[in-house]
PDB file of C-alpha atoms in Angstrom:
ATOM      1  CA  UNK A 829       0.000   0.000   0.000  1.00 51.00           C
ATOM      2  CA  UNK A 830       1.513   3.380  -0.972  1.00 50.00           C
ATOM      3  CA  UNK A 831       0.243   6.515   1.256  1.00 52.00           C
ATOM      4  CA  UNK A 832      -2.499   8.423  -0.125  1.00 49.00           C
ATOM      5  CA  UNK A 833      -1.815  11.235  -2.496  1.00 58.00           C
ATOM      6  CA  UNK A 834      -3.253  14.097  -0.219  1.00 78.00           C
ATOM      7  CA  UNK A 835      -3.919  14.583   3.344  1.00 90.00           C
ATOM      8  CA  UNK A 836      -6.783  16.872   4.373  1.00 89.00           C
ATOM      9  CA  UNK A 837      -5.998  19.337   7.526  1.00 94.00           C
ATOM     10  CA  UNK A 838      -9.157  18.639   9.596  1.00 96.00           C
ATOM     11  CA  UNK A 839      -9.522  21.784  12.018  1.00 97.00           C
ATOM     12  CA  UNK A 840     -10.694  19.858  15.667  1.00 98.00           C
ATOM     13  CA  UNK A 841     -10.275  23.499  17.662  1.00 97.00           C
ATOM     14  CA  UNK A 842      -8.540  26.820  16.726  1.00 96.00           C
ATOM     15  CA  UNK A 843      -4.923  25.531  17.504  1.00 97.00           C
ATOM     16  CA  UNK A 844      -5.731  21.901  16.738  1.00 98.00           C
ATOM     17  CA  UNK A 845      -5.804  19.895  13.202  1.00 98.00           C
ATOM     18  CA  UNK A 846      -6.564  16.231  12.349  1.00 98.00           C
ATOM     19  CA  UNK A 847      -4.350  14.776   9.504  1.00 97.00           C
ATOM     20  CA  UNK A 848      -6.025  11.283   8.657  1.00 93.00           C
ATOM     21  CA  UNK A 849      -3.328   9.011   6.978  1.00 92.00           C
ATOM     22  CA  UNK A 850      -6.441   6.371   6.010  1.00 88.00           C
ATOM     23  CA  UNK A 851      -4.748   3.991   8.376  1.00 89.00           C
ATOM     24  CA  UNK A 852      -3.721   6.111  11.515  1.00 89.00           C
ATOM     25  CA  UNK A 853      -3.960   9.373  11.618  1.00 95.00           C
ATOM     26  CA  UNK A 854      -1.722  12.233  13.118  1.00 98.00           C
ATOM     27  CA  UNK A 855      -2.083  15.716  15.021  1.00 98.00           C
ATOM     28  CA  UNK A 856      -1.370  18.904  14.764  1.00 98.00           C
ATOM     29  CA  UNK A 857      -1.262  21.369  17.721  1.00 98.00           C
ATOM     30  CA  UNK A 858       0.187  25.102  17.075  1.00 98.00           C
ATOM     31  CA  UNK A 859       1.510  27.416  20.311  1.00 98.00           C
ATOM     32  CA  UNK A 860       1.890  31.211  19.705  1.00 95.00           C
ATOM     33  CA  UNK A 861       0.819  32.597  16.181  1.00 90.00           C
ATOM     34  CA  UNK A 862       1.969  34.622  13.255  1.00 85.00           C
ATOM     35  CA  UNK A 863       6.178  34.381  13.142  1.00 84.00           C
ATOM     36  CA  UNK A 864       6.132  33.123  16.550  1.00 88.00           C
ATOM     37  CA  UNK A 865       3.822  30.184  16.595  1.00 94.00           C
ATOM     38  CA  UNK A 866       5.558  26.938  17.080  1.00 98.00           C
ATOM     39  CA  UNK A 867       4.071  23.837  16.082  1.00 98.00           C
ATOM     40  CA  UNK A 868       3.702  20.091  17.714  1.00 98.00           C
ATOM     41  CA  UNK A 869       2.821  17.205  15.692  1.00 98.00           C
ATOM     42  CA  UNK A 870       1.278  14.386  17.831  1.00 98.00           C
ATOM     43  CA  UNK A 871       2.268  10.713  15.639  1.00 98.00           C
ATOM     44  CA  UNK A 872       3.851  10.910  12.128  1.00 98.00           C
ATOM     45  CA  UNK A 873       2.044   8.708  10.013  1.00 95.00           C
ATOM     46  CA  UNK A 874       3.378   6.426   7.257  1.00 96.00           C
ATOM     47  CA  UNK A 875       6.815   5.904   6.138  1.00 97.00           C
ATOM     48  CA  UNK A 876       7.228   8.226   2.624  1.00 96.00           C
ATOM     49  CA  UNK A 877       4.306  10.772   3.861  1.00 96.00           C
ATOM     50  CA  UNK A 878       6.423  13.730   4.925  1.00 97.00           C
ATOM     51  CA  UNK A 879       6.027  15.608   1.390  1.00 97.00           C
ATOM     52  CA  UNK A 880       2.077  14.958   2.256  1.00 96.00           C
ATOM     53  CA  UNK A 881       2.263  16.255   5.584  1.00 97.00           C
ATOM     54  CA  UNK A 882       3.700  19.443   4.902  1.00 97.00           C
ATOM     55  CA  UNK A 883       1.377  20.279   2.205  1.00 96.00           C
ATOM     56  CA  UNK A 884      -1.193  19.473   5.006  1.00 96.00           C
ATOM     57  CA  UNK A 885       0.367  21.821   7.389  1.00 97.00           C
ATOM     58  CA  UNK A 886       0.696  24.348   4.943  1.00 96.00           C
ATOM     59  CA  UNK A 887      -2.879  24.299   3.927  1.00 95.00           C
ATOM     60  CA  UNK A 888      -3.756  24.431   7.718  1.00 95.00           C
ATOM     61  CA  UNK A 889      -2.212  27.832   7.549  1.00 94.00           C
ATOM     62  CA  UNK A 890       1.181  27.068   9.055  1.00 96.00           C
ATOM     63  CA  UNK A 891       4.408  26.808   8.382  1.00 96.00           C
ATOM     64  CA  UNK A 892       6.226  23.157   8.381  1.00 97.00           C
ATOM     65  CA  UNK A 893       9.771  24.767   9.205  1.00 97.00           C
ATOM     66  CA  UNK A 894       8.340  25.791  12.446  1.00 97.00           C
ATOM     67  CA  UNK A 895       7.957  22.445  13.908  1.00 98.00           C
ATOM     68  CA  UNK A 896       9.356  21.853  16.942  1.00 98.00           C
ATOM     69  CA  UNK A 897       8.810  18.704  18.286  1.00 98.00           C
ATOM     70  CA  UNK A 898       7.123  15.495  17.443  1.00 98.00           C
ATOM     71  CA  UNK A 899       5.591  13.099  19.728  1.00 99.00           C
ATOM     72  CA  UNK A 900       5.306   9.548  19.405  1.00 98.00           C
ATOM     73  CA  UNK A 901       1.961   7.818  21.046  1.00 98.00           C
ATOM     74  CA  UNK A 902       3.648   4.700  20.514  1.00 98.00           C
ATOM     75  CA  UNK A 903       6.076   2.595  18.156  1.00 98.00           C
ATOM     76  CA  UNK A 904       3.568   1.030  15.801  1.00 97.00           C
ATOM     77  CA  UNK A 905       4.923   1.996  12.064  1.00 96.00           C
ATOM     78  CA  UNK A 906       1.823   4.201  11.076  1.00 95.00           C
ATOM     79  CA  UNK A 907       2.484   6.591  14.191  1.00 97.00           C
ATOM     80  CA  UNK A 908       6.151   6.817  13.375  1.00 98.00           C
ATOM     81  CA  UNK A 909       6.664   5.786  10.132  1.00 97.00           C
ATOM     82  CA  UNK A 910       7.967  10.142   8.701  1.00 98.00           C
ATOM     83  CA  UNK A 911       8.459  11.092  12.207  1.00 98.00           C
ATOM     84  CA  UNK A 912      12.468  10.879  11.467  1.00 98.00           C
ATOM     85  CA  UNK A 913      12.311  12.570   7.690  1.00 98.00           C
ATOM     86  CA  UNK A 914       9.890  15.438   8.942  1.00 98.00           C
ATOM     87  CA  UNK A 915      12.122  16.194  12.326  1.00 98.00           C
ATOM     88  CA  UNK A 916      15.463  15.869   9.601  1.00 98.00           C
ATOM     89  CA  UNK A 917      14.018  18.248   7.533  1.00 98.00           C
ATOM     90  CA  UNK A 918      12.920  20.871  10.046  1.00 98.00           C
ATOM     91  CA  UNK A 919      14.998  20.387  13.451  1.00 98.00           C
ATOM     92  CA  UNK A 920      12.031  18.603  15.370  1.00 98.00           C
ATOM     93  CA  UNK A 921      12.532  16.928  18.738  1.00 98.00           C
ATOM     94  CA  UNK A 922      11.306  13.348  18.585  1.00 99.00           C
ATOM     95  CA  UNK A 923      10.214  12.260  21.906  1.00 99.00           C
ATOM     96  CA  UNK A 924       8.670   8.803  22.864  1.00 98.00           C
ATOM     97  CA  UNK A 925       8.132   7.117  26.081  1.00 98.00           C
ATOM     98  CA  UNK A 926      11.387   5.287  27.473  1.00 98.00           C
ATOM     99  CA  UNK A 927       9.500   1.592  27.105  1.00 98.00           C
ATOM    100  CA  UNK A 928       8.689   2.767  23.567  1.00 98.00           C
ATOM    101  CA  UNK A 929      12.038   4.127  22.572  1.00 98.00           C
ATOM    102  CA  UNK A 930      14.295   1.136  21.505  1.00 98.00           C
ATOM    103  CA  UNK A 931      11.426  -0.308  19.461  1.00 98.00           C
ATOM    104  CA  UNK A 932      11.044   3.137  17.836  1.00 98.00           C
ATOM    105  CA  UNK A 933      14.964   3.039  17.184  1.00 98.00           C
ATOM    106  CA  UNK A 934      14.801  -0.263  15.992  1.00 98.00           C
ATOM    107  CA  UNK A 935      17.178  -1.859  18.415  1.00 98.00           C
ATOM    108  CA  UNK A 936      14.201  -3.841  19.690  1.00 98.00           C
ATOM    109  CA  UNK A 937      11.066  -6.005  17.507  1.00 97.00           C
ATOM    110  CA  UNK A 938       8.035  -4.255  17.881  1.00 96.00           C
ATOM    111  CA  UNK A 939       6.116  -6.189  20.577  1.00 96.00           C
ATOM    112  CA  UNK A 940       3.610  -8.566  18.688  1.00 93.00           C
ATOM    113  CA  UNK A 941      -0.190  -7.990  19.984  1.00 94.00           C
ATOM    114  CA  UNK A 942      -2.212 -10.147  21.328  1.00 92.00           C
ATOM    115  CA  UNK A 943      -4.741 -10.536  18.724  1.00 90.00           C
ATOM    116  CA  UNK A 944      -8.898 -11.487  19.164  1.00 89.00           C
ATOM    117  CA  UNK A 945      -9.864 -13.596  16.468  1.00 89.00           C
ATOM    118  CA  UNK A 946     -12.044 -10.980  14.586  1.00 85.00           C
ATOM    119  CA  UNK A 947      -8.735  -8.381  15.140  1.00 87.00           C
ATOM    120  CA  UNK A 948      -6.748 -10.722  12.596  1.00 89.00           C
ATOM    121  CA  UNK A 949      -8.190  -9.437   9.150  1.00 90.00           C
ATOM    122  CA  UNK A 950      -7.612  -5.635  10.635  1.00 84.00           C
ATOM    123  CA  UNK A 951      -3.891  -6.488  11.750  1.00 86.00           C
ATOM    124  CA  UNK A 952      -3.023  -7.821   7.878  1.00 88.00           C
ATOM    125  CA  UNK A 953      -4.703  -4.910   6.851  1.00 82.00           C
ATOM    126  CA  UNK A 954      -2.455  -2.549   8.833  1.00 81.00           C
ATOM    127  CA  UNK A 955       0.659  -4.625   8.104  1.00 79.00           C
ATOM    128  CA  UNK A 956       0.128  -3.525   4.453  1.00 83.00           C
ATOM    129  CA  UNK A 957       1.590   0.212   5.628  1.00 91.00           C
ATOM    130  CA  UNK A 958       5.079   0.453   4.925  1.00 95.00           C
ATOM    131  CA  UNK A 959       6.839  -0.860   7.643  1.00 96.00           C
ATOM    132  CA  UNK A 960       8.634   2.508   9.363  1.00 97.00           C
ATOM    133  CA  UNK A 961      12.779   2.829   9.756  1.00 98.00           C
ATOM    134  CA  UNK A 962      14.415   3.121  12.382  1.00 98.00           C
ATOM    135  CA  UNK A 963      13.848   6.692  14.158  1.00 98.00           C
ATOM    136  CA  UNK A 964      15.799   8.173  16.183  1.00 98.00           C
ATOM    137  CA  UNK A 965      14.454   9.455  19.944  1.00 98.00           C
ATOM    138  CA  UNK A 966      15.723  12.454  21.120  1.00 98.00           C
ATOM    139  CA  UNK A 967      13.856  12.828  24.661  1.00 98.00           C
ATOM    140  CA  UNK A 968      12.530   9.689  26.352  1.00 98.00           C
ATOM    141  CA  UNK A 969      10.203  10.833  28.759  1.00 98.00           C
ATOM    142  CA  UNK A 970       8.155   8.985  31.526  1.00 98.00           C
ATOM    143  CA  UNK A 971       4.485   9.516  33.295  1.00 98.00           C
ATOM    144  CA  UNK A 972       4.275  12.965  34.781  1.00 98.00           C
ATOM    145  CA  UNK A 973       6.729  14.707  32.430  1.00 98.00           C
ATOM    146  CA  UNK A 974       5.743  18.043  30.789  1.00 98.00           C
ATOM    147  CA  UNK A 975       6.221  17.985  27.467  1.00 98.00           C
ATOM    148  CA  UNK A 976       6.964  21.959  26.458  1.00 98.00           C
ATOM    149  CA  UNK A 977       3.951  22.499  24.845  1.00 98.00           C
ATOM    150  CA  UNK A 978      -0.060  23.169  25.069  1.00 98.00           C
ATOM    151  CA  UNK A 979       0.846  25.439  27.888  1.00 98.00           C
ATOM    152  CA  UNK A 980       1.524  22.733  30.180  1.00 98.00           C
ATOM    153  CA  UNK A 981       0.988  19.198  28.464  1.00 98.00           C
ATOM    154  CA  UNK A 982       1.637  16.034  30.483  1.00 98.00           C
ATOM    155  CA  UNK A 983       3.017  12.858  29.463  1.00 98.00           C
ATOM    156  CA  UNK A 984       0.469   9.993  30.954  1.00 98.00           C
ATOM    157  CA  UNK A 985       1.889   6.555  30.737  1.00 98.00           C
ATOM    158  CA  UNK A 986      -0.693   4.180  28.879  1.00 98.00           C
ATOM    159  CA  UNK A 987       0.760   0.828  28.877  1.00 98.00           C
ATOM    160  CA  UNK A 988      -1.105  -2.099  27.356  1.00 98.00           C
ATOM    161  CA  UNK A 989      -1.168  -1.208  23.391  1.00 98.00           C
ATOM    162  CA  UNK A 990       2.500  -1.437  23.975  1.00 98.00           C
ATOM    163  CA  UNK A 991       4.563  -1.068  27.041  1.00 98.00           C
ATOM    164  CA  UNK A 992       5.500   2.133  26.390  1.00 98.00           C
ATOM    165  CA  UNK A 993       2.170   3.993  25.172  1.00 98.00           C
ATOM    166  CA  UNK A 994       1.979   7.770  25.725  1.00 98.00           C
ATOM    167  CA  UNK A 995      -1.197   9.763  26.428  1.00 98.00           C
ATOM    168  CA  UNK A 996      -0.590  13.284  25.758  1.00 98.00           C
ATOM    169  CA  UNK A 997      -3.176  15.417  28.022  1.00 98.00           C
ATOM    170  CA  UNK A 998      -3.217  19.652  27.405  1.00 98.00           C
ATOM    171  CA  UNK A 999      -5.116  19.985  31.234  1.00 98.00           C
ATOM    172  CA  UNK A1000      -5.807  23.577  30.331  1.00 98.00           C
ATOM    173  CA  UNK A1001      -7.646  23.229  27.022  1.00 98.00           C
ATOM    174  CA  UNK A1002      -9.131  19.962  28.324  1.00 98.00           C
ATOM    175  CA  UNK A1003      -7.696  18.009  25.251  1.00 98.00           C
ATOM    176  CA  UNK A1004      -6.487  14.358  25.729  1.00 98.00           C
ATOM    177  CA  UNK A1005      -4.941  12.569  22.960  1.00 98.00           C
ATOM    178  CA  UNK A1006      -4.759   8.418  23.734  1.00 98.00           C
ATOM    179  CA  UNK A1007      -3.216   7.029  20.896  1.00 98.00           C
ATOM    180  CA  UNK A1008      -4.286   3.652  19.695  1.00 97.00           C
ATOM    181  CA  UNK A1009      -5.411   2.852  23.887  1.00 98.00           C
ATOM    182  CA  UNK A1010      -8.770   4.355  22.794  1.00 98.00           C
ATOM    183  CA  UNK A1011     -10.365   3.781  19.241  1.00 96.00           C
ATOM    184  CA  UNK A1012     -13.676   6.705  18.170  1.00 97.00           C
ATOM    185  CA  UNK A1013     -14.384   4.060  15.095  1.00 93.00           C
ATOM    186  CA  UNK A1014     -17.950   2.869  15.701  1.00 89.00           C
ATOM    187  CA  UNK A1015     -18.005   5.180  19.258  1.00 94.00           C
ATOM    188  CA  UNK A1016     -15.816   5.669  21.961  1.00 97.00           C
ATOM    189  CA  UNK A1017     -14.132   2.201  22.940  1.00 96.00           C
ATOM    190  CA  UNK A1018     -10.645   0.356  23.865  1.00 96.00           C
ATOM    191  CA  UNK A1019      -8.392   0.431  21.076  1.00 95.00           C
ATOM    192  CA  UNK A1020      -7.748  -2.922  18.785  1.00 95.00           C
ATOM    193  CA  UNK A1021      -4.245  -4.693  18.807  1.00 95.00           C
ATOM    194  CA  UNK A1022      -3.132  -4.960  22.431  1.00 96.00           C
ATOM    195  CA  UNK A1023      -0.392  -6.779  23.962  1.00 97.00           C
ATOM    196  CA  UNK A1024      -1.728  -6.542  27.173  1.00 97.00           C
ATOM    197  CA  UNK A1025      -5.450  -5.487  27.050  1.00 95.00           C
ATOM    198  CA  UNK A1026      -6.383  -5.914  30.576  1.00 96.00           C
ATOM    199  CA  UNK A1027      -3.933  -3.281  31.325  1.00 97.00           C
ATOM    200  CA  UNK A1028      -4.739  -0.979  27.770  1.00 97.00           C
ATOM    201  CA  UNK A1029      -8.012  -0.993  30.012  1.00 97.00           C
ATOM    202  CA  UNK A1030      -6.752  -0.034  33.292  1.00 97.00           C
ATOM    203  CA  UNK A1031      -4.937   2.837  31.237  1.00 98.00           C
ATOM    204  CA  UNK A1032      -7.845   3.439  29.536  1.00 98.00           C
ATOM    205  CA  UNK A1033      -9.747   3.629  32.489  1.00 97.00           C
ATOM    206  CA  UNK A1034      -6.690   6.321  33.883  1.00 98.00           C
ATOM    207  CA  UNK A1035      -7.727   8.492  30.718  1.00 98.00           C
ATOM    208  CA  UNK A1036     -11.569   8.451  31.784  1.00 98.00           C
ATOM    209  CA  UNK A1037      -9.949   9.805  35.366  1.00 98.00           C
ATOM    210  CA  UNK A1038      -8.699  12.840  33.096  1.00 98.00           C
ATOM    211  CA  UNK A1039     -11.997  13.631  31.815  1.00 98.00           C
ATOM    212  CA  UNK A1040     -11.321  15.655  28.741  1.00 98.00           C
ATOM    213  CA  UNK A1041     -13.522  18.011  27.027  1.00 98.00           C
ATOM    214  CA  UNK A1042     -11.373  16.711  23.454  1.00 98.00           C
ATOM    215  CA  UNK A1043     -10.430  13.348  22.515  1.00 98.00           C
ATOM    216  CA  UNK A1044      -8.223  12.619  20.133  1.00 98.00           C
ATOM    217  CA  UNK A1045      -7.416   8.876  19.228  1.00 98.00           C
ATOM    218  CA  UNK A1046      -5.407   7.547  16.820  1.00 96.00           C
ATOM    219  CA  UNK A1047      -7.975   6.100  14.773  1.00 95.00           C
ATOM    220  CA  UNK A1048     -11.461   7.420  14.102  1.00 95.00           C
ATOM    221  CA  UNK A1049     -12.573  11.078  14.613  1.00 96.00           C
ATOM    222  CA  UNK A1050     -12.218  13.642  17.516  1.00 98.00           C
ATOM    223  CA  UNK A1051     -15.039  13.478  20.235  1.00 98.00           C
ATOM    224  CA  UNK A1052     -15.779  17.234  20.642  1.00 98.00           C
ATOM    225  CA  UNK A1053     -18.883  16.481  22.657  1.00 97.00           C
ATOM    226  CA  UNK A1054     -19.934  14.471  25.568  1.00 98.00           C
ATOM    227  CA  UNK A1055     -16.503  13.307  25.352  1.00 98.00           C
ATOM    228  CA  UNK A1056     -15.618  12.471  29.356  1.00 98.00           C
ATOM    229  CA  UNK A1057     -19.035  10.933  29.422  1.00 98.00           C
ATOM    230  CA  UNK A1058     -18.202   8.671  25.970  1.00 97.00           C
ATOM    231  CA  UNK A1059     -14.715   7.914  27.532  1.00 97.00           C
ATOM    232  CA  UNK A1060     -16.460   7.372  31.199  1.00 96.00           C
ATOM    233  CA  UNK A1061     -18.756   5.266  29.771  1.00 96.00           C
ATOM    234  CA  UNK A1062     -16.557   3.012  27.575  1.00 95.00           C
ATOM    235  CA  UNK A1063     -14.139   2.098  30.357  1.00 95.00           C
ATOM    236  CA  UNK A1064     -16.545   1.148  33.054  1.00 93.00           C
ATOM    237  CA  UNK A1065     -18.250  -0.985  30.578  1.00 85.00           C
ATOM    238  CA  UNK A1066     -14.830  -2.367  29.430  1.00 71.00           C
ATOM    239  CA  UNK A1067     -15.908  -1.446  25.675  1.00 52.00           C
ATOM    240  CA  UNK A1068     -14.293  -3.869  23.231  1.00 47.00           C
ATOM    241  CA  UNK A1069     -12.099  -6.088  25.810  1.00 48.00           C
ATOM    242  CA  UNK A1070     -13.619  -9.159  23.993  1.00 44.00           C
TER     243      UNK A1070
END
């Protein structure tokens, strides 16, 4: 599968865009405006798709040389798969979680999920994105961290997709972005391809704790409403654990 030709800049709020890569999808938060404005790209989607995520940043009104940092959810190749191309091109900071890092490096197999039977025809599907190189990490960060962005942003450990899963929360804009922990596909529930998924819900649950006003998962669409109450909901009721 090659990536797609185009990738449409969603606008979620003011100083957030969606960039959907058809398989995973990636984020774009901007801090300051005009010549000052620094920008944040939460996941990096495919492997070859940094000429496509420009042109999606650009048509979102900013300016790709202004990206600061990049942040890795996880080490799955369509969050990380331009993440070291984009950051090459434009000085970025690539920060993961320190259980994440050496399979985003490379130096380490990716962990292998453990797959539900009706999970096997997605997982092919996905393996059909090109598998991503090996990135470098320059910040490995752990739960608690602040991440220099989103006037304040906190690094919230979410193992259980993978060991080292990262939710990103932005406390004061109320915006919580869960990686592949939580899936928005057919409504709020846990994500698909766990290693652990008794624990992807514990962290899951964790998120629910943060009640956010904005979720943003790394596949399906933002919940802008009712989304603390979707996320609440979905974690009590252990939404897709089997």
């Amino acid at each position: 599968m090659e990536p797609t030709t185009s990738l449409e800049a969603v606008p979620v709020t003011p100083r957030l865009h969606l960039l959907d890569h058809s398989v995973g999808q990636s984020y774009l938060w901007r801090d300051g405006a005009g010549p000052t404005a620094e920008l944040t790209l939460v996941d990096a989607g495919w492997a070859g798709s940094a000429d496509r995520t420009e042109a999606a940043i650009r048509a979102a009104g900013e300016d790709p040389s202004r990206l600061a940092r990049i942040v890795l959810t996880h080490c799955h190749r369509d969050h990380v798969g331009a993440a070291g191309e984009l950051a090459a091109r434009h000085g970025a900071e690539i920060v993961a979680h320190r259980l994440d890092a050496p399979y985003v490096r490379g130096e380490l197999s990716v962990p292998a999920p453990d797959l539900l039977d009706w999970e096997l025809p997605l997982w092919e599907h996905g393996l059909t994105v090109p598998e991503a190189p090996p990135t470098r990490v320059d910040r490995e960060v752990a739960d608690g961290e602040e991440l220099g962005f989103g006037d304040g942003a906190v690094a919230v450990h979410a193992p259980g997709h993978t060991p080292g899963s990262l939710g990103i929360h932005l406390p004061r804009h109320g915006v919580l972005f869960a990686g592949d922990t939580v899936a928005a596909v057919r409504g709020v529930t846990l994500g698909v391809f766990h290693v652990d998924r008794a624990l992807a819900l514990a962290s899951m649950r964790r998120f629910a704790a943060l009640r956010p006003s904005v979720l943003c998962c790394g596949h399906g669409a933002p919940v802008t409403e009712g989304a603390a109450e979707l996320l609440e909901r979905a974690a009590a009721g252990g939404a897709g654990l089997g």
